[in-house]
GROMACS .gro file of C-alpha atoms in nm:
model
  379
    1MET     CA    1   5.618  23.041   0.678
    2SER     CA    2   5.506  22.859   1.003
    3ASP     CA    3   5.616  22.890   1.329
    4HIS     CA    4   5.680  22.473   1.298
    5VAL     CA    5   6.019  22.320   1.152
    6THR     CA    6   6.166  21.999   1.038
    7LEU     CA    7   6.492  21.951   1.134
    8ILE     CA    8   6.755  21.727   1.034
    9ALA     CA    9   7.041  21.700   1.233
   10THR     CA   10   7.277  21.471   1.101
   11ALA     CA   11   7.502  21.257   1.315
   12THR     CA   12   7.820  20.981   1.198
   13MET     CA   13   7.741  20.609   1.164
   14GLY     CA   14   7.671  20.478   1.545
   15LEU     CA   15   7.642  20.825   1.742
   16GLU     CA   16   7.293  20.893   1.620
   17ALA     CA   17   7.099  20.710   1.995
   18LEU     CA   18   7.369  21.070   2.166
   19VAL     CA   19   7.222  21.308   1.908
   20ALA     CA   20   6.886  21.173   1.968
   21ARG     CA   21   6.939  21.245   2.354
   22GLU     CA   22   7.049  21.558   2.295
   23VAL     CA   23   6.787  21.663   2.138
   24LYS     CA   24   6.534  21.610   2.359
   25GLU     CA   25   6.739  21.739   2.665
   26LEU     CA   26   6.635  22.040   2.454
   27GLY     CA   27   6.292  21.935   2.531
   28TYR     CA   28   6.256  21.892   2.143
   29GLU     CA   29   5.958  21.600   2.114
   30ASN     CA   30   5.861  21.350   1.829
   31VAL     CA   31   6.207  21.266   1.705
   32THR     CA   32   6.294  21.019   1.436
   33VAL     CA   33   6.657  20.874   1.496
   34GLU     CA   34   6.787  20.681   1.098
   35ASN     CA   35   7.094  20.553   0.954
   36GLY     CA   36   7.307  20.914   0.980
   37ARG     CA   37   7.054  21.156   1.117
   38VAL     CA   38   6.818  21.218   1.383
   39GLU     CA   39   6.469  21.411   1.255
   40PHE     CA   40   6.204  21.652   1.453
   41GLU     CA   41   5.972  21.879   1.467
   42ALA     CA   42   6.061  22.166   1.614
   43PRO     CA   43   5.947  22.612   1.668
   44VAL     CA   44   6.158  22.810   1.439
   45GLU     CA   45   6.425  22.911   1.789
   46ALA     CA   46   6.483  22.520   1.790
   47VAL     CA   47   6.704  22.657   1.424
   48ALA     CA   48   6.985  22.867   1.660
   49ARG     CA   49   6.887  22.641   1.945
   50THR     CA   50   7.021  22.357   1.824
   51ASN     CA   51   7.292  22.481   1.612
   52MET     CA   52   7.461  22.614   2.016
   53TRP     CA   53   7.420  22.312   2.245
   54LEU     CA   54   7.453  22.027   2.029
   55ARG     CA   55   7.781  21.877   2.066
   56THR     CA   56   7.732  21.520   1.865
   57ALA     CA   57   7.591  21.647   1.589
   58ASP     CA   58   7.784  21.726   1.292
   59ARG     CA   59   7.507  22.018   1.093
   60VAL     CA   60   7.161  22.092   1.102
   61LYS     CA   61   6.968  22.099   0.872
   62ILE     CA   62   6.615  22.190   0.719
   63LYS     CA   63   6.390  21.941   0.547
   64VAL     CA   64   6.225  22.128   0.302
   65ALA     CA   65   6.045  21.816   0.116
   66GLU     CA   66   6.062  21.450   0.099
   67PHE     CA   67   5.861  21.230  -0.266
   68LYS     CA   68   5.976  20.958  -0.451
   69ALA     CA   69   6.181  20.976  -0.730
   70TYR     CA   70   6.207  20.749  -1.020
   71SER     CA   71   6.253  21.018  -1.341
   72PHE     CA   72   6.435  21.325  -1.389
   73GLU     CA   73   6.107  21.480  -1.431
   74GLU     CA   74   5.976  21.362  -1.183
   75LEU     CA   75   6.260  21.525  -0.970
   76PHE     CA   76   6.172  21.849  -1.173
   77GLU     CA   77   5.845  21.885  -1.107
   78ARG     CA   78   5.809  21.813  -0.746
   79THR     CA   79   6.159  22.042  -0.627
   80LYS     CA   80   5.940  22.315  -0.888
   81ALA     CA   81   5.634  22.256  -0.688
   82THR     CA   82   5.810  22.288  -0.328
   83ALA     CA   83   5.761  22.605  -0.173
   84TRP     CA   84   6.055  22.763  -0.168
   85GLU     CA   85   5.962  23.157  -0.159
   86ASP     CA   86   5.916  23.077   0.185
   87TYR     CA   87   6.274  23.018   0.283
   88LEU     CA   88   6.452  23.203   0.003
   89PRO     CA   89   6.461  23.568  -0.037
   90GLU     CA   90   6.515  23.747  -0.380
   91ASP     CA   91   6.856  23.744  -0.354
   92ALA     CA   92   6.962  23.455  -0.155
   93GLU     CA   93   7.279  23.231  -0.305
   94PHE     CA   94   7.199  22.918  -0.336
   95PRO     CA   95   7.416  22.653  -0.445
   96VAL     CA   96   7.282  22.252  -0.462
   97ILE     CA   97   7.503  21.933  -0.389
   98GLY     CA   98   7.362  21.570  -0.350
   99ARG     CA   99   7.425  21.248  -0.330
  100SER     CA  100   7.273  20.949  -0.387
  101VAL     CA  101   7.300  20.580  -0.279
  102LYS     CA  102   7.071  20.274  -0.415
  103SER     CA  103   6.828  20.528  -0.632
  104THR     CA  104   6.732  20.493  -0.989
  105LEU     CA  105   6.853  20.861  -1.042
  106TYR     CA  106   7.241  20.823  -0.960
  107SER     CA  107   7.401  21.059  -1.129
  108VAL     CA  108   7.468  21.313  -0.847
  109PRO     CA  109   7.573  21.608  -1.097
  110ASP     CA  110   7.231  21.520  -1.288
  111CYS     CA  111   7.041  21.600  -1.007
  112GLN     CA  112   7.220  21.918  -0.868
  113SER     CA  113   7.162  22.109  -1.205
  114ILE     CA  114   6.783  21.944  -1.245
  115VAL     CA  115   6.704  22.051  -0.896
  116LYS     CA  116   6.879  22.385  -0.948
  117LYS     CA  117   6.690  22.446  -1.248
  118ALA     CA  118   6.352  22.424  -1.064
  119VAL     CA  119   6.459  22.641  -0.802
  120VAL     CA  120   6.529  22.933  -1.025
  121GLU     CA  121   6.165  22.820  -1.234
  122ARG     CA  122   5.998  22.837  -0.888
  123LEU     CA  123   6.100  23.142  -0.819
  124LYS     CA  124   6.107  23.364  -1.142
  125GLN     CA  125   5.698  23.317  -1.115
  126THR     CA  126   5.734  23.403  -0.724
  127TYR     CA  127   5.977  23.687  -0.767
  128HIS     CA  128   5.801  23.756  -1.157
  129LYS     CA  129   6.235  23.798  -1.242
  130GLU     CA  130   6.428  23.630  -1.485
  131TRP     CA  131   6.781  23.646  -1.303
  132PHE     CA  132   6.877  23.602  -1.035
  133ALA     CA  133   7.253  23.783  -0.869
  134GLU     CA  134   7.219  23.560  -0.604
  135SER     CA  135   7.417  23.824  -0.377
  136GLY     CA  136   7.292  23.722  -0.026
  137GLY     CA  137   7.268  23.552   0.231
  138VAL     CA  138   7.372  23.163   0.141
  139TYR     CA  139   7.076  22.848   0.148
  140LYS     CA  140   7.326  22.577   0.079
  141ILE     CA  141   7.022  22.308  -0.105
  142GLU     CA  142   7.097  21.915  -0.033
  143ILE     CA  143   6.960  21.662  -0.286
  144ALA     CA  144   6.984  21.339  -0.127
  145LEU     CA  145   6.836  21.068  -0.287
  146HIS     CA  146   6.838  20.718  -0.107
  147LYS     CA  147   6.625  20.364  -0.215
  148ASP     CA  148   6.476  20.653  -0.504
  149THR     CA  149   6.267  20.841  -0.187
  150ALA     CA  150   6.460  21.296  -0.265
  151VAL     CA  151   6.522  21.431   0.013
  152LEU     CA  152   6.565  21.838   0.020
  153THR     CA  153   6.753  22.029   0.297
  154ILE     CA  154   6.868  22.393   0.382
  155ASP     CA  155   7.165  22.399   0.602
  156THR     CA  156   7.129  22.645   0.888
  157SER     CA  157   7.510  22.547   0.971
  158GLY     CA  158   7.720  22.665   0.743
  159ALA     CA  159   8.096  22.498   0.898
  160GLY     CA  160   8.053  22.145   1.070
  161LEU     CA  161   8.010  22.160   1.382
  162HIS     CA  162   8.324  22.055   1.500
  163LYS     CA  163   8.425  22.368   1.432
  164ARG     CA  164   8.418  22.494   1.756
  165GLY     CA  165   8.614  22.813   1.711
  166TYR     CA  166   8.956  22.755   1.970
  167ARG     CA  167   9.157  22.486   1.723
  168ALA     CA  168   9.265  22.728   1.525
  169VAL     CA  169   9.615  22.501   1.443
  170GLN     CA  170   9.597  22.120   1.406
  171ASN     CA  171   9.804  21.829   1.487
  172THR     CA  172   9.789  21.564   1.128
  173ALA     CA  173   9.501  21.321   1.301
  174PRO     CA  174   9.267  21.555   1.441
  175LEU     CA  175   9.012  21.434   1.644
  176LYS     CA  176   8.715  21.591   1.551
  177GLU     CA  177   8.520  21.785   1.824
  178THR     CA  178   8.137  21.599   1.803
  179LEU     CA  179   8.323  21.324   1.832
  180ALA     CA  180   8.582  21.365   2.149
  181ALA     CA  181   8.257  21.556   2.305
  182SER     CA  182   8.104  21.183   2.220
  183LEU     CA  183   8.405  20.992   2.398
  184VAL     CA  184   8.330  21.190   2.688
  185MET     CA  185   7.962  21.175   2.716
  186LEU     CA  186   7.945  20.818   2.614
  187THR     CA  187   8.174  20.701   2.968
  188ASN     CA  188   8.068  20.789   3.360
  189TRP     CA  189   8.255  21.054   3.396
  190GLN     CA  190   8.123  21.396   3.696
  191PRO     CA  191   8.225  21.679   3.642
  192ASP     CA  192   8.319  21.621   4.067
  193ARG     CA  193   8.568  21.368   3.950
  194PRO     CA  194   8.887  21.442   3.798
  195PHE     CA  195   8.968  21.341   3.470
  196ALA     CA  196   9.218  21.289   3.233
  197ASP     CA  197   9.393  21.206   2.815
  198PRO     CA  198   9.771  21.082   2.873
  199PHE     CA  199   9.713  21.078   2.491
  200CYS     CA  200   9.601  21.406   2.470
  201GLY     CA  201   9.724  21.536   2.086
  202SER     CA  202   9.588  21.859   2.074
  203GLY     CA  203   9.383  21.889   2.327
  204THR     CA  204   9.036  21.795   2.183
  205ILE     CA  205   8.957  21.536   2.452
  206PRO     CA  206   9.056  21.732   2.759
  207ILE     CA  207   8.917  22.069   2.608
  208GLU     CA  208   8.551  21.890   2.490
  209ALA     CA  209   8.541  21.782   2.863
  210ALA     CA  210   8.583  22.104   3.038
  211LEU     CA  211   8.284  22.261   2.778
  212ILE     CA  212   8.095  21.998   2.909
  213GLY     CA  213   8.181  22.001   3.283
  214GLN     CA  214   8.113  22.309   3.305
  215LYS     CA  215   7.792  22.327   3.097
  216ILE     CA  216   7.890  22.605   2.810
  217ALA     CA  217   7.798  22.586   2.465
  218PRO     CA  218   7.991  22.417   2.177
  219GLY     CA  219   7.819  22.689   1.960
  220PHE     CA  220   7.906  22.938   2.187
  221ASN     CA  221   8.248  23.082   2.010
  222ARG     CA  222   8.122  23.095   1.641
  223ASP     CA  223   7.877  23.194   1.382
  224PHE     CA  224   7.630  23.018   1.164
  225ALA     CA  225   7.458  23.012   0.797
  226ALA     CA  226   7.137  23.064   0.916
  227GLU     CA  227   7.202  23.385   1.093
  228SER     CA  228   7.225  23.591   0.764
  229TRP     CA  229   6.918  23.464   0.737
  230GLU     CA  230   6.610  23.708   0.640
  231TRP     CA  231   6.248  23.527   0.740
  232LEU     CA  232   6.434  23.436   1.085
  233ASP     CA  233   6.360  23.659   1.334
  234PRO     CA  234   6.763  23.792   1.447
  235GLY     CA  235   6.657  23.764   1.821
  236ILE     CA  236   6.627  23.370   1.828
  237TRP     CA  237   7.007  23.349   1.801
  238GLU     CA  238   7.018  23.675   2.062
  239ARG     CA  239   6.825  23.437   2.293
  240ALA     CA  240   6.988  23.160   2.207
  241ARG     CA  241   7.297  23.321   2.299
  242GLN     CA  242   7.135  23.494   2.654
  243GLU     CA  243   7.092  23.062   2.721
  244ALA     CA  244   7.444  23.003   2.638
  245GLU     CA  245   7.516  23.261   2.895
  246ASP     CA  246   7.253  23.149   3.158
  247LYS     CA  247   7.356  22.799   3.167
  248ALA     CA  248   7.723  22.842   3.166
  249GLU     CA  249   7.911  22.724   3.535
  250TYR     CA  250   8.252  22.834   3.462
  251ASP     CA  251   8.288  22.851   3.838
  252GLN     CA  252   8.225  22.448   3.837
  253PRO     CA  253   8.616  22.352   3.990
  254LEU     CA  254   8.695  22.040   3.750
  255GLU     CA  255   9.001  21.815   3.780
  256ILE     CA  256   9.042  21.758   3.422
  257GLN     CA  257   9.418  21.676   3.272
  258GLY     CA  258   9.600  21.626   2.918
  259SER     CA  259   9.934  21.480   2.864
  260ASP     CA  260  10.197  21.407   2.589
  261ILE     CA  261  10.453  21.252   2.518
  262ASP     CA  262  10.580  21.519   2.219
  263HIS     CA  263  10.599  21.894   2.444
  264ARG     CA  264  10.513  22.100   2.097
  265ILE     CA  265  10.156  21.966   2.097
  266VAL     CA  266  10.083  22.019   2.484
  267GLU     CA  267  10.212  22.377   2.341
  268LEU     CA  268   9.948  22.333   2.095
  269ALA     CA  269   9.726  22.176   2.355
  270ARG     CA  270   9.742  22.503   2.599
  271GLU     CA  271   9.658  22.776   2.262
  272ASN     CA  272   9.327  22.551   2.193
  273ALA     CA  273   9.254  22.572   2.547
  274MET     CA  274   9.342  22.935   2.583
  275GLU     CA  275   9.149  22.951   2.297
  276ALA     CA  276   8.850  22.841   2.358
  277GLY     CA  277   8.824  23.048   2.725
  278LEU     CA  278   8.928  22.744   2.993
  279TYR     CA  279   9.257  22.926   3.084
  280GLY     CA  280   9.322  22.750   3.411
  281VAL     CA  281   9.023  22.505   3.424
  282VAL     CA  282   9.284  22.232   3.236
  283SER     CA  283   9.626  22.178   3.271
  284PHE     CA  284   9.884  21.944   3.039
  285LYS     CA  285  10.158  21.879   3.073
  286GLN     CA  286  10.432  21.709   2.904
  287MET     CA  287  10.460  21.262   3.021
  288GLN     CA  288  10.511  20.926   2.843
  289ALA     CA  289  10.135  20.795   2.879
  290SER     CA  290  10.302  20.432   3.074
  291ASP     CA  291  10.404  20.753   3.402
  292PHE     CA  292  10.047  20.845   3.449
  293THR     CA  293   9.931  20.806   3.789
  294ALA     CA  294   9.602  20.901   4.003
  295LYS     CA  295   9.640  21.067   4.264
  296LYS     CA  296   9.296  21.034   4.377
  297PRO     CA  297   9.080  20.754   4.337
  298TYR     CA  298   8.756  20.672   4.118
  299GLY     CA  299   8.906  20.881   3.761
  300CYS     CA  300   8.756  20.886   3.486
  301LEU     CA  301   9.070  20.818   3.201
  302VAL     CA  302   8.971  20.871   2.818
  303SER     CA  303   9.195  20.845   2.515
  304ASN     CA  304   9.288  20.832   2.164
  305PRO     CA  305   9.592  20.669   2.145
  306PRO     CA  306   9.786  20.590   1.786
  307TYR     CA  307   9.668  20.307   1.632
  308GLY     CA  308   9.954  20.187   1.402
  309GLU     CA  309   9.776  20.262   1.118
  310ARG     CA  310  10.097  20.375   0.913
  311LEU     CA  311  10.377  20.075   0.806
  312GLY     CA  312  10.658  20.041   1.010
  313GLU     CA  313  10.468  20.174   1.300
  314LYS     CA  314  10.352  19.809   1.426
  315GLU     CA  315  10.586  19.718   1.722
  316SER     CA  316  10.603  20.038   1.827
  317ILE     CA  317  10.219  20.034   1.890
  318ASP     CA  318  10.236  19.656   1.973
  319THR     CA  319  10.477  19.784   2.271
  320LEU     CA  320  10.289  20.132   2.346
  321TYR     CA  321   9.955  19.907   2.464
  322GLN     CA  322  10.098  19.631   2.653
  323GLU     CA  323  10.297  19.939   2.882
  324ILE     CA  324   9.989  20.126   2.921
  325GLY     CA  325   9.829  19.784   3.057
  326GLN     CA  326  10.060  19.725   3.305
  327ALA     CA  327  10.077  20.107   3.423
  328PHE     CA  328   9.721  20.141   3.438
  329ARG     CA  329   9.673  19.827   3.603
  330SER     CA  330   9.665  19.984   3.933
  331LEU     CA  331   9.404  20.232   3.847
  332GLU     CA  332   9.124  19.935   3.970
  333THR     CA  333   8.867  20.242   4.086
  334TRP     CA  334   8.922  20.433   3.743
  335SER     CA  335   8.666  20.403   3.456
  336ILE     CA  336   8.915  20.379   3.125
  337TYR     CA  337   8.778  20.488   2.787
  338ILE     CA  338   9.038  20.385   2.491
  339LEU     CA  339   8.870  20.443   2.128
  340THR     CA  340   9.113  20.204   1.861
  341SER     CA  341   9.071  20.063   1.524
  342ASN     CA  342   9.372  19.812   1.655
  343GLU     CA  343   9.191  19.495   1.657
  344LYS     CA  344   9.403  19.315   1.901
  345PHE     CA  345   9.387  19.540   2.148
  346GLU     CA  346   9.225  19.348   2.438
  347SER     CA  347   9.503  19.101   2.417
  348LEU     CA  348   9.762  19.333   2.453
  349TYR     CA  349   9.628  19.562   2.686
  350GLY     CA  350   9.630  19.229   2.931
  351LYS     CA  351   9.227  19.289   2.950
  352LYS     CA  352   8.901  19.201   2.840
  353ALA     CA  353   8.689  19.491   2.806
  354THR     CA  354   8.367  19.541   2.998
  355LYS     CA  355   8.217  19.653   2.726
  356LYS     CA  356   8.271  19.771   2.294
  357ARG     CA  357   8.111  20.011   2.144
  358LYS     CA  358   8.171  20.004   1.749
  359LEU     CA  359   8.264  20.383   1.603
  360TYR     CA  360   8.394  20.572   1.335
  361ASN     CA  361   8.712  20.839   1.381
  362GLY     CA  362   8.680  20.972   1.018
  363LYS     CA  363   8.655  20.679   0.791
  364ILE     CA  364   8.832  20.478   1.032
  365LYS     CA  365   8.617  20.206   1.185
  366THR     CA  366   8.706  20.186   1.602
  367ASP     CA  367   8.635  20.046   1.886
  368TYR     CA  368   8.540  20.220   2.194
  369TYR     CA  369   8.696  19.979   2.429
  370GLN     CA  370   8.552  20.052   2.781
  371TYR     CA  371   8.657  19.962   3.153
  372TRP     CA  372   8.465  20.019   3.413
  373GLY     CA  373   8.607  20.055   3.735
  374GLN     CA  374   8.474  20.015   4.073
  375ARG     CA  375   8.165  20.215   4.163
  376PRO     CA  376   8.232  20.486   4.484
  377PRO     CA  377   8.125  20.373   4.818
  378LYS     CA  378   7.802  20.537   4.911
  379ASN     CA  379   7.809  20.820   5.172
   0.00000   0.00000   0.00000
């Protein structure tokens, strides 16, 4: 096993560039950006550091092999020729998942069972055993076929990286933490300025903003699949947690406010903030968005309002967008960022966005409308 690995950080469509930026900020070079993924070479300790620090990636996988496969036989032989013993100990539990896009081998269940058989055959040769109990750590293998290129990976994250560990209960349509962090990172917000979300729901956007503002690692509160792997030095996790502790700026004062019309949701947001260790850092209150006013100039407002996707909601959503358009008109020095799937947003809101960016909220195609406020005068 070499002291370097090839890692793939998976990303939601439209967020690849952000993930790549984060990977580079961690000091890793040779970064390749493709649809839905960012690939890079890194020392083994990057397994812990990327899981700990990447705010916008979905998960981190180790790339084990890549080859062309036009037949099941080819898939079997090339998989079997891979040094699985470098990664999988004798007692490894290794489920195989798969996907196939525009490839000759389109049957995913067949590809999965062939990869499983090939790995077993390889391990039989290495460990001189006929049967494996699979009672140890979990090494989830994925076979991903795209245009007849097979990529074999092992997932290091376990639960998706959006599971930060602070959101115990969710409201019906929660915004993923990774997307919430992305929305904040796509703004010009600085921690010394006020930040608001007038449709805060269970508080995800304000909480992610606070974690960014205080430089708190998003993975600080949780465990990862690769922590139980025998071939990884446990010290890499200890060092990653120590680095997270050293870099956190818990004393950075922040002015972050979330509000929502539903008092039960506001209570839930408070509980989530407390769970994230941000008690007193973020404030929440019950309020309708159209009542929002700014006490200070030069702030940042980021929100994910209702889209009106359900039947019968259209009229009330149209009215809501018109109302916030009027209410936010006075915020000329604030930058305002709104995520919605509603294609008529600009005309209802009453103003054309400075910039629009296509993003996916789950499976929903949305636009991120960006209204840049006036710049503060130079001191």
